[in-house]
PDB file of C-alpha atoms and ligand atoms in Angstrom:
ATOM      1  CA  UNK A 665     138.527 -11.665   9.707  1.00 38.00           C
ATOM      2  CA  UNK A 666     137.657 -13.643   6.681  1.00 39.00           C
ATOM      3  CA  UNK A 667     136.117 -11.391   4.078  1.00 43.00           C
ATOM      4  CA  UNK A 668     132.963 -11.854   2.096  1.00 40.00           C
ATOM      5  CA  UNK A 669     135.156 -12.025  -0.975  1.00 39.00           C
ATOM      6  CA  UNK A 670     136.926 -15.091   0.422  1.00 40.00           C
ATOM      7  CA  UNK A 671     133.662 -16.871   1.098  1.00 40.00           C
ATOM      8  CA  UNK A 672     132.319 -16.227  -2.345  1.00 40.00           C
ATOM      9  CA  UNK A 673     135.711 -17.264  -3.689  1.00 38.00           C
ATOM     10  CA  UNK A 674     135.435 -20.521  -1.795  1.00 40.00           C
ATOM     11  CA  UNK A 675     132.116 -21.154  -3.471  1.00 40.00           C
ATOM     12  CA  UNK A 676     133.654 -20.514  -6.847  1.00 39.00           C
ATOM     13  CA  UNK A 677     136.446 -22.972  -5.992  1.00 37.00           C
ATOM     14  CA  UNK A 678     133.924 -25.672  -5.225  1.00 39.00           C
ATOM     15  CA  UNK A 679     132.310 -25.118  -8.561  1.00 38.00           C
ATOM     16  CA  UNK A 680     135.590 -25.257 -10.431  1.00 35.00           C
ATOM     17  CA  UNK A 681     136.410 -28.510  -8.688  1.00 36.00           C
ATOM     18  CA  UNK A 682     133.284 -30.064 -10.163  1.00 35.00           C
ATOM     19  CA  UNK A 683     131.074 -32.594  -8.493  1.00 34.00           C
ATOM     20  CA  UNK A 684     133.645 -34.959  -7.091  1.00 36.00           C
ATOM     21  CA  UNK A 685     133.519 -34.516  -3.341  1.00 37.00           C
ATOM     22  CA  UNK A 686     137.007 -35.942  -2.798  1.00 34.00           C
ATOM     23  CA  UNK A 687     138.385 -33.118  -4.897  1.00 35.00           C
ATOM     24  CA  UNK A 688     136.063 -30.453  -3.572  1.00 41.00           C
ATOM     25  CA  UNK A 689     136.869 -30.458   0.082  1.00 42.00           C
ATOM     26  CA  UNK A 690     140.630 -29.834   0.072  1.00 42.00           C
ATOM     27  CA  UNK A 691     140.205 -27.251  -2.691  1.00 44.00           C
ATOM     28  CA  UNK A 692     137.567 -25.440  -0.658  1.00 43.00           C
ATOM     29  CA  UNK A 693     139.737 -25.422   2.428  1.00 40.00           C
ATOM     30  CA  UNK A 694     142.792 -24.115   0.641  1.00 42.00           C
ATOM     31  CA  UNK A 695     140.845 -21.153  -0.633  1.00 45.00           C
ATOM     32  CA  UNK A 696     138.827 -20.619   2.513  1.00 47.00           C
ATOM     33  CA  UNK A 697     141.922 -20.558   4.741  1.00 46.00           C
ATOM     34  CA  UNK A 698     144.265 -18.736   2.411  1.00 48.00           C
ATOM     35  CA  UNK A 699     144.037 -15.496   4.432  1.00 51.00           C
ATOM     36  CA  UNK A 700     147.064 -14.932   6.660  1.00 49.00           C
ATOM     37  CA  UNK A 701     145.315 -13.059   9.449  1.00 53.00           C
ATOM     38  CA  UNK A 702     142.764 -15.681  10.426  1.00 55.00           C
ATOM     39  CA  UNK A 703     142.748 -16.380  14.137  1.00 59.00           C
ATOM     40  CA  UNK A 704     143.216 -20.007  15.047  1.00 59.00           C
ATOM     41  CA  UNK A 705     139.875 -20.218  16.823  1.00 62.00           C
ATOM     42  CA  UNK A 706     138.002 -18.815  13.897  1.00 62.00           C
ATOM     43  CA  UNK A 707     139.898 -21.111  11.580  1.00 63.00           C
ATOM     44  CA  UNK A 708     138.856 -24.114  13.650  1.00 60.00           C
ATOM     45  CA  UNK A 709     135.242 -22.966  13.670  1.00 65.00           C
ATOM     46  CA  UNK A 710     135.242 -22.519   9.935  1.00 65.00           C
ATOM     47  CA  UNK A 711     136.965 -25.843   9.461  1.00 68.00           C
ATOM     48  CA  UNK A 712     134.153 -27.495  11.388  1.00 86.00           C
ATOM     49  CA  UNK A 713     131.586 -25.634   9.339  1.00 91.00           C
ATOM     50  CA  UNK A 714     133.163 -26.882   6.122  1.00 91.00           C
ATOM     51  CA  UNK A 715     133.234 -30.540   7.170  1.00 95.00           C
ATOM     52  CA  UNK A 716     131.027 -32.943   5.291  1.00 96.00           C
ATOM     53  CA  UNK A 717     127.970 -34.631   6.756  1.00 97.00           C
ATOM     54  CA  UNK A 718     128.245 -38.430   6.673  1.00 97.00           C
ATOM     55  CA  UNK A 719     127.017 -40.102   3.522  1.00 98.00           C
ATOM     56  CA  UNK A 720     125.543 -43.575   3.316  1.00 98.00           C
ATOM     57  CA  UNK A 721     125.088 -46.434   0.853  1.00 98.00           C
ATOM     58  CA  UNK A 722     121.896 -47.407  -0.918  1.00 98.00           C
ATOM     59  CA  UNK A 723     121.665 -50.445   1.346  1.00 98.00           C
ATOM     60  CA  UNK A 724     121.492 -48.131   4.379  1.00 98.00           C
ATOM     61  CA  UNK A 725     118.535 -46.125   3.091  1.00 98.00           C
ATOM     62  CA  UNK A 726     115.411 -46.081   5.242  1.00 98.00           C
ATOM     63  CA  UNK A 727     112.557 -48.148   3.830  1.00 98.00           C
ATOM     64  CA  UNK A 728     110.185 -45.400   4.951  1.00 97.00           C
ATOM     65  CA  UNK A 729     111.002 -41.688   4.989  1.00 98.00           C
ATOM     66  CA  UNK A 730     108.127 -39.931   6.648  1.00 98.00           C
ATOM     67  CA  UNK A 731     106.890 -36.521   5.581  1.00 98.00           C
ATOM     68  CA  UNK A 732     106.733 -33.890   8.294  1.00 98.00           C
ATOM     69  CA  UNK A 733     105.298 -30.418   8.717  1.00 98.00           C
ATOM     70  CA  UNK A 734     103.350 -29.340   5.669  1.00 98.00           C
ATOM     71  CA  UNK A 735     102.529 -32.338   3.444  1.00 98.00           C
ATOM     72  CA  UNK A 736     100.749 -30.209   0.836  1.00 98.00           C
ATOM     73  CA  UNK A 737     100.720 -26.380   0.766  1.00 98.00           C
ATOM     74  CA  UNK A 738      97.143 -26.615  -0.506  1.00 98.00           C
ATOM     75  CA  UNK A 739      96.923 -23.026  -1.731  1.00 98.00           C
ATOM     76  CA  UNK A 740      95.204 -22.269  -5.053  1.00 98.00           C
ATOM     77  CA  UNK A 741      98.496 -21.005  -6.501  1.00 98.00           C
ATOM     78  CA  UNK A 742     100.359 -24.150  -5.501  1.00 98.00           C
ATOM     79  CA  UNK A 743      97.566 -26.431  -6.675  1.00 98.00           C
ATOM     80  CA  UNK A 744      97.654 -24.704 -10.076  1.00 98.00           C
ATOM     81  CA  UNK A 745     101.362 -25.524 -10.324  1.00 98.00           C
ATOM     82  CA  UNK A 746     100.698 -29.166  -9.422  1.00 98.00           C
ATOM     83  CA  UNK A 747      97.888 -29.370 -11.978  1.00 98.00           C
ATOM     84  CA  UNK A 748     100.276 -28.078 -14.658  1.00 98.00           C
ATOM     85  CA  UNK A 749     102.959 -30.581 -13.590  1.00 98.00           C
ATOM     86  CA  UNK A 750     105.087 -27.572 -12.557  1.00 98.00           C
ATOM     87  CA  UNK A 751     105.486 -26.404 -16.180  1.00 98.00           C
ATOM     88  CA  UNK A 752     104.787 -22.845 -14.952  1.00 98.00           C
ATOM     89  CA  UNK A 753     107.022 -23.084 -11.884  1.00 98.00           C
ATOM     90  CA  UNK A 754     109.788 -20.498 -11.717  1.00 98.00           C
ATOM     91  CA  UNK A 755     112.384 -20.288  -8.990  1.00 98.00           C
ATOM     92  CA  UNK A 756     113.000 -16.588  -8.411  1.00 98.00           C
ATOM     93  CA  UNK A 757     116.526 -15.706  -7.285  1.00 98.00           C
ATOM     94  CA  UNK A 758     116.935 -12.109  -6.207  1.00 98.00           C
ATOM     95  CA  UNK A 759     117.792  -9.714  -3.433  1.00 98.00           C
ATOM     96  CA  UNK A 760     121.447  -8.663  -3.244  1.00 98.00           C
ATOM     97  CA  UNK A 761     122.525 -10.185  -6.536  1.00 98.00           C
ATOM     98  CA  UNK A 762     123.801  -8.569  -9.719  1.00 98.00           C
ATOM     99  CA  UNK A 763     121.764 -10.846 -11.994  1.00 98.00           C
ATOM    100  CA  UNK A 764     118.316 -11.864 -10.713  1.00 98.00           C
ATOM    101  CA  UNK A 765     117.257 -15.229 -12.132  1.00 98.00           C
ATOM    102  CA  UNK A 766     113.957 -16.881 -12.941  1.00 98.00           C
ATOM    103  CA  UNK A 767     114.579 -20.591 -13.440  1.00 98.00           C
ATOM    104  CA  UNK A 768     112.151 -23.222 -14.667  1.00 98.00           C
ATOM    105  CA  UNK A 769     112.463 -26.876 -13.753  1.00 98.00           C
ATOM    106  CA  UNK A 770     114.034 -27.745 -17.111  1.00 98.00           C
ATOM    107  CA  UNK A 771     116.791 -25.199 -16.494  1.00 98.00           C
ATOM    108  CA  UNK A 772     117.367 -26.410 -12.952  1.00 98.00           C
ATOM    109  CA  UNK A 773     117.389 -30.007 -14.145  1.00 98.00           C
ATOM    110  CA  UNK A 774     119.967 -29.242 -16.841  1.00 98.00           C
ATOM    111  CA  UNK A 775     122.507 -27.957 -14.312  1.00 98.00           C
ATOM    112  CA  UNK A 776     125.234 -30.283 -13.045  1.00 98.00           C
ATOM    113  CA  UNK A 777     123.697 -32.218 -10.191  1.00 98.00           C
ATOM    114  CA  UNK A 778     125.014 -33.744  -6.992  1.00 98.00           C
ATOM    115  CA  UNK A 779     123.550 -36.936  -5.564  1.00 98.00           C
ATOM    116  CA  UNK A 780     123.959 -37.717  -1.885  1.00 98.00           C
ATOM    117  CA  UNK A 781     122.568 -40.238   0.578  1.00 98.00           C
ATOM    118  CA  UNK A 782     122.305 -38.527   3.956  1.00 98.00           C
ATOM    119  CA  UNK A 783     120.519 -38.762   7.287  1.00 98.00           C
ATOM    120  CA  UNK A 784     117.753 -36.294   8.040  1.00 98.00           C
ATOM    121  CA  UNK A 785     117.347 -35.556  11.761  1.00 98.00           C
ATOM    122  CA  UNK A 786     114.109 -33.948  12.940  1.00 97.00           C
ATOM    123  CA  UNK A 787     113.983 -32.296  16.372  1.00 96.00           C
ATOM    124  CA  UNK A 788     110.751 -34.134  16.980  1.00 95.00           C
ATOM    125  CA  UNK A 789     112.825 -37.271  17.491  1.00 96.00           C
ATOM    126  CA  UNK A 790     112.998 -39.192  14.241  1.00 97.00           C
ATOM    127  CA  UNK A 791     115.654 -39.678  11.579  1.00 98.00           C
ATOM    128  CA  UNK A 792     115.640 -41.168   8.102  1.00 98.00           C
ATOM    129  CA  UNK A 793     118.276 -41.836   5.451  1.00 98.00           C
ATOM    130  CA  UNK A 794     117.388 -40.829   1.913  1.00 98.00           C
ATOM    131  CA  UNK A 795     118.956 -39.987  -1.414  1.00 98.00           C
ATOM    132  CA  UNK A 796     118.752 -36.448  -2.756  1.00 98.00           C
ATOM    133  CA  UNK A 797     119.707 -35.047  -6.128  1.00 98.00           C
ATOM    134  CA  UNK A 798     119.901 -31.568  -7.592  1.00 98.00           C
ATOM    135  CA  UNK A 799     122.190 -28.661  -8.432  1.00 98.00           C
ATOM    136  CA  UNK A 800     124.462 -27.128  -5.839  1.00 98.00           C
ATOM    137  CA  UNK A 801     122.908 -23.998  -4.379  1.00 98.00           C
ATOM    138  CA  UNK A 802     126.353 -22.459  -4.947  1.00 98.00           C
ATOM    139  CA  UNK A 803     126.036 -22.969  -8.711  1.00 98.00           C
ATOM    140  CA  UNK A 804     122.839 -20.933  -8.744  1.00 98.00           C
ATOM    141  CA  UNK A 805     124.142 -18.221  -6.437  1.00 98.00           C
ATOM    142  CA  UNK A 806     127.264 -17.910  -8.540  1.00 98.00           C
ATOM    143  CA  UNK A 807     125.149 -17.546 -11.685  1.00 98.00           C
ATOM    144  CA  UNK A 808     123.177 -14.783  -9.943  1.00 98.00           C
ATOM    145  CA  UNK A 809     126.405 -13.206  -8.611  1.00 98.00           C
ATOM    146  CA  UNK A 810     125.827 -12.537  -4.926  1.00 98.00           C
ATOM    147  CA  UNK A 811     126.954  -9.068  -3.879  1.00 98.00           C
ATOM    148  CA  UNK A 812     129.614  -8.438  -1.228  1.00 97.00           C
ATOM    149  CA  UNK A 813     126.980  -6.900   1.058  1.00 98.00           C
ATOM    150  CA  UNK A 814     124.988 -10.162   1.321  1.00 98.00           C
ATOM    151  CA  UNK A 815     125.339 -12.300   4.454  1.00 98.00           C
ATOM    152  CA  UNK A 816     122.389 -14.698   4.309  1.00 98.00           C
ATOM    153  CA  UNK A 817     120.253 -16.559   1.841  1.00 98.00           C
ATOM    154  CA  UNK A 818     116.514 -16.662   2.542  1.00 98.00           C
ATOM    155  CA  UNK A 819     114.192 -19.349   1.152  1.00 98.00           C
ATOM    156  CA  UNK A 820     110.569 -18.370   0.558  1.00 98.00           C
ATOM    157  CA  UNK A 821     108.233 -21.363   0.580  1.00 98.00           C
ATOM    158  CA  UNK A 822     104.780 -21.937  -0.891  1.00 98.00           C
ATOM    159  CA  UNK A 823     103.136 -23.052   2.366  1.00 98.00           C
ATOM    160  CA  UNK A 824     101.713 -21.311   5.398  1.00 97.00           C
ATOM    161  CA  UNK A 825     101.436 -22.814   8.858  1.00 96.00           C
ATOM    162  CA  UNK A 826      98.755 -21.263  11.065  1.00 94.00           C
ATOM    163  CA  UNK A 827      98.732 -18.264   8.746  1.00 95.00           C
ATOM    164  CA  UNK A 828     102.503 -17.707   8.801  1.00 96.00           C
ATOM    165  CA  UNK A 829     104.482 -18.136   5.588  1.00 97.00           C
ATOM    166  CA  UNK A 830     107.136 -20.831   5.967  1.00 98.00           C
ATOM    167  CA  UNK A 831     110.608 -19.517   5.292  1.00 98.00           C
ATOM    168  CA  UNK A 832     114.146 -20.361   6.287  1.00 98.00           C
ATOM    169  CA  UNK A 833     117.605 -18.839   6.028  1.00 98.00           C
ATOM    170  CA  UNK A 834     121.239 -19.911   6.104  1.00 98.00           C
ATOM    171  CA  UNK A 835     124.527 -18.026   5.978  1.00 98.00           C
ATOM    172  CA  UNK A 836     126.880 -18.001   3.004  1.00 98.00           C
ATOM    173  CA  UNK A 837     129.145 -20.659   4.520  1.00 97.00           C
ATOM    174  CA  UNK A 838     126.307 -23.162   4.433  1.00 97.00           C
ATOM    175  CA  UNK A 839     125.011 -21.768   1.132  1.00 98.00           C
ATOM    176  CA  UNK A 840     128.325 -22.640  -0.557  1.00 98.00           C
ATOM    177  CA  UNK A 841     128.900 -25.885   1.387  1.00 97.00           C
ATOM    178  CA  UNK A 842     129.631 -28.714  -1.099  1.00 97.00           C
ATOM    179  CA  UNK A 843     126.609 -30.741   0.108  1.00 98.00           C
ATOM    180  CA  UNK A 844     124.111 -27.876   0.018  1.00 98.00           C
ATOM    181  CA  UNK A 845     121.827 -28.589  -2.912  1.00 98.00           C
ATOM    182  CA  UNK A 846     118.438 -27.656  -4.236  1.00 99.00           C
ATOM    183  CA  UNK A 847     116.960 -31.146  -4.422  1.00 99.00           C
ATOM    184  CA  UNK A 848     114.712 -31.868  -7.379  1.00 98.00           C
ATOM    185  CA  UNK A 849     114.617 -35.602  -6.729  1.00 98.00           C
ATOM    186  CA  UNK A 850     114.443 -37.939  -3.747  1.00 98.00           C
ATOM    187  CA  UNK A 851     115.231 -41.647  -3.798  1.00 98.00           C
ATOM    188  CA  UNK A 852     115.573 -41.601  -7.581  1.00 98.00           C
ATOM    189  CA  UNK A 853     112.224 -39.952  -8.412  1.00 98.00           C
ATOM    190  CA  UNK A 854     111.091 -36.331  -8.793  1.00 98.00           C
ATOM    191  CA  UNK A 855     110.193 -34.866  -5.401  1.00 98.00           C
ATOM    192  CA  UNK A 856     106.706 -35.769  -4.262  1.00 98.00           C
ATOM    193  CA  UNK A 857     104.376 -33.070  -2.984  1.00 98.00           C
ATOM    194  CA  UNK A 858     104.740 -34.447   0.544  1.00 98.00           C
ATOM    195  CA  UNK A 859     108.523 -34.052   0.429  1.00 98.00           C
ATOM    196  CA  UNK A 860     108.540 -30.543  -1.030  1.00 98.00           C
ATOM    197  CA  UNK A 861     107.907 -30.604  -4.793  1.00 98.00           C
ATOM    198  CA  UNK A 862     109.238 -29.251  -6.975  1.00 98.00           C
ATOM    199  CA  UNK A 863     112.342 -27.892  -5.183  1.00 99.00           C
ATOM    200  CA  UNK A 864     113.561 -28.221  -1.595  1.00 98.00           C
ATOM    201  CA  UNK A 865     116.737 -27.393   0.233  1.00 99.00           C
ATOM    202  CA  UNK A 866     119.191 -29.957   1.573  1.00 98.00           C
ATOM    203  CA  UNK A 867     121.644 -28.307   3.956  1.00 98.00           C
ATOM    204  CA  UNK A 868     123.112 -31.466   5.391  1.00 98.00           C
ATOM    205  CA  UNK A 869     124.948 -30.102   8.431  1.00 96.00           C
ATOM    206  CA  UNK A 870     121.708 -28.838   9.963  1.00 97.00           C
ATOM    207  CA  UNK A 871     118.501 -30.230  11.443  1.00 97.00           C
ATOM    208  CA  UNK A 872     115.294 -31.096   9.618  1.00 98.00           C
ATOM    209  CA  UNK A 873     113.444 -27.830  10.020  1.00 98.00           C
ATOM    210  CA  UNK A 874     116.133 -25.993   8.028  1.00 98.00           C
ATOM    211  CA  UNK A 875     115.458 -28.250   4.992  1.00 98.00           C
ATOM    212  CA  UNK A 876     112.936 -25.880   3.402  1.00 98.00           C
ATOM    213  CA  UNK A 877     110.380 -27.528   1.118  1.00 98.00           C
ATOM    214  CA  UNK A 878     108.285 -25.902  -1.662  1.00 99.00           C
ATOM    215  CA  UNK A 879     110.894 -23.237  -2.429  1.00 99.00           C
ATOM    216  CA  UNK A 880     109.479 -20.470  -4.605  1.00 98.00           C
ATOM    217  CA  UNK A 881     112.115 -17.805  -4.140  1.00 98.00           C
ATOM    218  CA  UNK A 882     115.636 -17.317  -2.867  1.00 98.00           C
ATOM    219  CA  UNK A 883     116.872 -13.906  -1.740  1.00 98.00           C
ATOM    220  CA  UNK A 884     120.375 -12.850  -0.791  1.00 98.00           C
ATOM    221  CA  UNK A 885     120.098 -10.395   2.103  1.00 98.00           C
ATOM    222  CA  UNK A 886     122.364  -8.406   4.426  1.00 98.00           C
ATOM    223  CA  UNK A 887     120.139  -8.850   7.477  1.00 98.00           C
ATOM    224  CA  UNK A 888     117.280 -11.053   8.631  1.00 98.00           C
ATOM    225  CA  UNK A 889     115.522  -8.115  10.281  1.00 97.00           C
ATOM    226  CA  UNK A 890     112.175  -7.292   8.716  1.00 95.00           C
ATOM    227  CA  UNK A 891     111.668 -10.790   7.279  1.00 98.00           C
ATOM    228  CA  UNK A 892     108.900 -12.646   9.107  1.00 97.00           C
ATOM    229  CA  UNK A 893     109.441 -11.798  12.773  1.00 97.00           C
ATOM    230  CA  UNK A 894     113.154 -11.346  12.153  1.00 98.00           C
ATOM    231  CA  UNK A 895     114.620 -14.559  13.592  1.00 98.00           C
ATOM    232  CA  UNK A 896     115.419 -16.199  10.275  1.00 98.00           C
ATOM    233  CA  UNK A 897     112.733 -18.825   9.895  1.00 98.00           C
ATOM    234  CA  UNK A 898     109.226 -19.986  10.647  1.00 98.00           C
ATOM    235  CA  UNK A 899     110.188 -22.135  13.649  1.00 97.00           C
ATOM    236  CA  UNK A 900     112.735 -19.634  14.886  1.00 97.00           C
ATOM    237  CA  UNK A 901     110.057 -16.923  14.836  1.00 98.00           C
ATOM    238  CA  UNK A 902     107.175 -18.892  16.273  1.00 96.00           C
ATOM    239  CA  UNK A 903     108.549 -21.721  18.433  1.00 95.00           C
ATOM    240  CA  UNK A 904     111.928 -20.275  19.415  1.00 92.00           C
ATOM    241  CA  UNK A 905     114.045 -22.932  17.679  1.00 96.00           C
ATOM    242  CA  UNK A 906     117.702 -21.975  17.188  1.00 96.00           C
ATOM    243  CA  UNK A 907     118.555 -20.272  13.907  1.00 96.00           C
ATOM    244  CA  UNK A 908     121.763 -22.265  13.634  1.00 95.00           C
ATOM    245  CA  UNK A 909     120.714 -25.918  13.934  1.00 93.00           C
ATOM    246  CA  UNK A 910     124.079 -27.572  13.357  1.00 93.00           C
ATOM    247  CA  UNK A 911     124.523 -31.324  13.705  1.00 90.00           C
TER     248      UNK A 911
HETATM  249  N1  MTE B 161     108.074 -25.440   3.506  1.00 62.90           N
HETATM  250  C1  MTE B 161     108.255 -26.273   4.535  1.00 62.90           C
HETATM  251  N2  MTE B 161     109.470 -26.806   4.730  1.00 62.90           N
HETATM  252  C2  MTE B 161     109.683 -27.655   5.757  1.00 62.90           C
HETATM  253  C3  MTE B 161     108.668 -27.954   6.696  1.00 62.90           C
HETATM  254  C4  MTE B 161     107.381 -27.368   6.480  1.00 62.90           C
HETATM  255  O1  MTE B 161     106.419 -27.599   7.232  1.00 62.90           O
HETATM  256  N3  MTE B 161     107.222 -26.533   5.398  1.00 62.90           N
HETATM  257  N4  MTE B 161     108.922 -28.786   7.775  1.00 62.90           N
HETATM  258  C5  MTE B 161     110.330 -28.953   8.150  1.00 62.90           C
HETATM  259  C6  MTE B 161     110.572 -30.051   9.077  1.00 62.90           C
HETATM  260  S1  MTE B 161     110.302 -29.773  10.733  1.00 62.90           S
HETATM  261  C7  MTE B 161     111.136 -31.223   8.675  1.00 62.90           C
HETATM  262  S2  MTE B 161     111.574 -32.447   9.766  1.00 62.90           S
HETATM  263  C8  MTE B 161     111.333 -31.488   7.244  1.00 62.90           C
HETATM  264  C9  MTE B 161     110.561 -32.713   6.826  1.00 62.90           C
HETATM  265  O2  MTE B 161     110.887 -33.046   5.512  1.00 62.90           O
HETATM  266  P1  MTE B 161     110.117 -34.254   4.870  1.00 62.90           P
HETATM  267  O3  MTE B 161     108.648 -33.921   4.860  1.00 62.90           O
HETATM  268  O4  MTE B 161     110.692 -34.428   3.501  1.00 62.90           O
HETATM  269  O5  MTE B 161     110.378 -35.462   5.750  1.00 62.90           O
HETATM  270  O6  MTE B 161     110.960 -30.432   6.393  1.00 62.90           O
HETATM  271  C10 MTE B 161     111.207 -29.149   6.913  1.00 62.90           C
HETATM  272  N5  MTE B 161     110.916 -28.182   5.898  1.00 62.90           N
HETATM  273 MO1   MO B 162     111.430 -31.450  11.825  1.00 62.90          MO
END
C-alpha cells in the first residue's frame, strides 16, 4: 500500500517543481510511484487519478458561464463580508494539521498562483469553459502541515440549501493534484458572488458539485463520519450523488 507519507511527499514534490505543469507531472509520478510494493492495479488507478484534466485556450472559453446552485449565500454574516469587500474574510485551515492557519485574501493572493482554463461539467447537463486562478490547495495544506492521520479535506461553505450547510470533501490525492486550486479569480477578475466569492475550489478531475463555492474553512479529517449526514457533501447527503465524481 502507498502510505500517507508518500502522498504528502508527492504534494511536496509538486510544490518544489513550481507552477510549470510540464515539470510537475513527471516529478509527481516519480515520487508517487517510488514505493516498490505497489500492486500494478493500484498503480494504474493512482496513475489515472494523477492525470491532468484537459486545458483549453482563451479562444475556447465559453461566452457565458452560468452560475448554479447558490448564487448568493444571503446570510447576515456573508453579507457583512461583501459589504466590507471581504477585508474581514479569513480562511480557517484546521483539523488534523500541526499549524492551523487563518488567511486573509491578501495573504492568499500573495501566494504563487496557478491559472488554468478548464471545462466545468454539471450533472444537470451543462458544461462551460472558464479560466480560474489561485494558489494550489497543496501549498496551503503544506503550510498547515497535514498530519499522517488525515485522509480527507473538508470544505465548509457560507451557504445553506434548504437549511443544510453546503460542504464538500475530497481525498488527499485530489487535494494535492497539480490542478487543484483555491480560485480567487475567474476569467481574469476577482470571483463574483454568483461564482463563489471570495474563494472557491477547483478540483478539475471531478464534476461541478464538488467545486465548492464560498469556502470559509478547510479541515483535514480522518473520517467523514459525523460531518453533515456523513456522506462527504451536501449533495451526497441529501440527493445521493456519488462522493467520488470523477470525470
Ligand atoms: N457553496 C456551494 N458550492 C457549490 C454549489 C452550491 O450551491 N453552493 N453548487 C455546486 C454546483 S451543482 C455546481 S454545477 C457549481 C456551479 O458553479 P458556478 O455557480 O460557478 O457555475 O458549484 C458547485 N458548488
Ligand atoms: Mo452542478
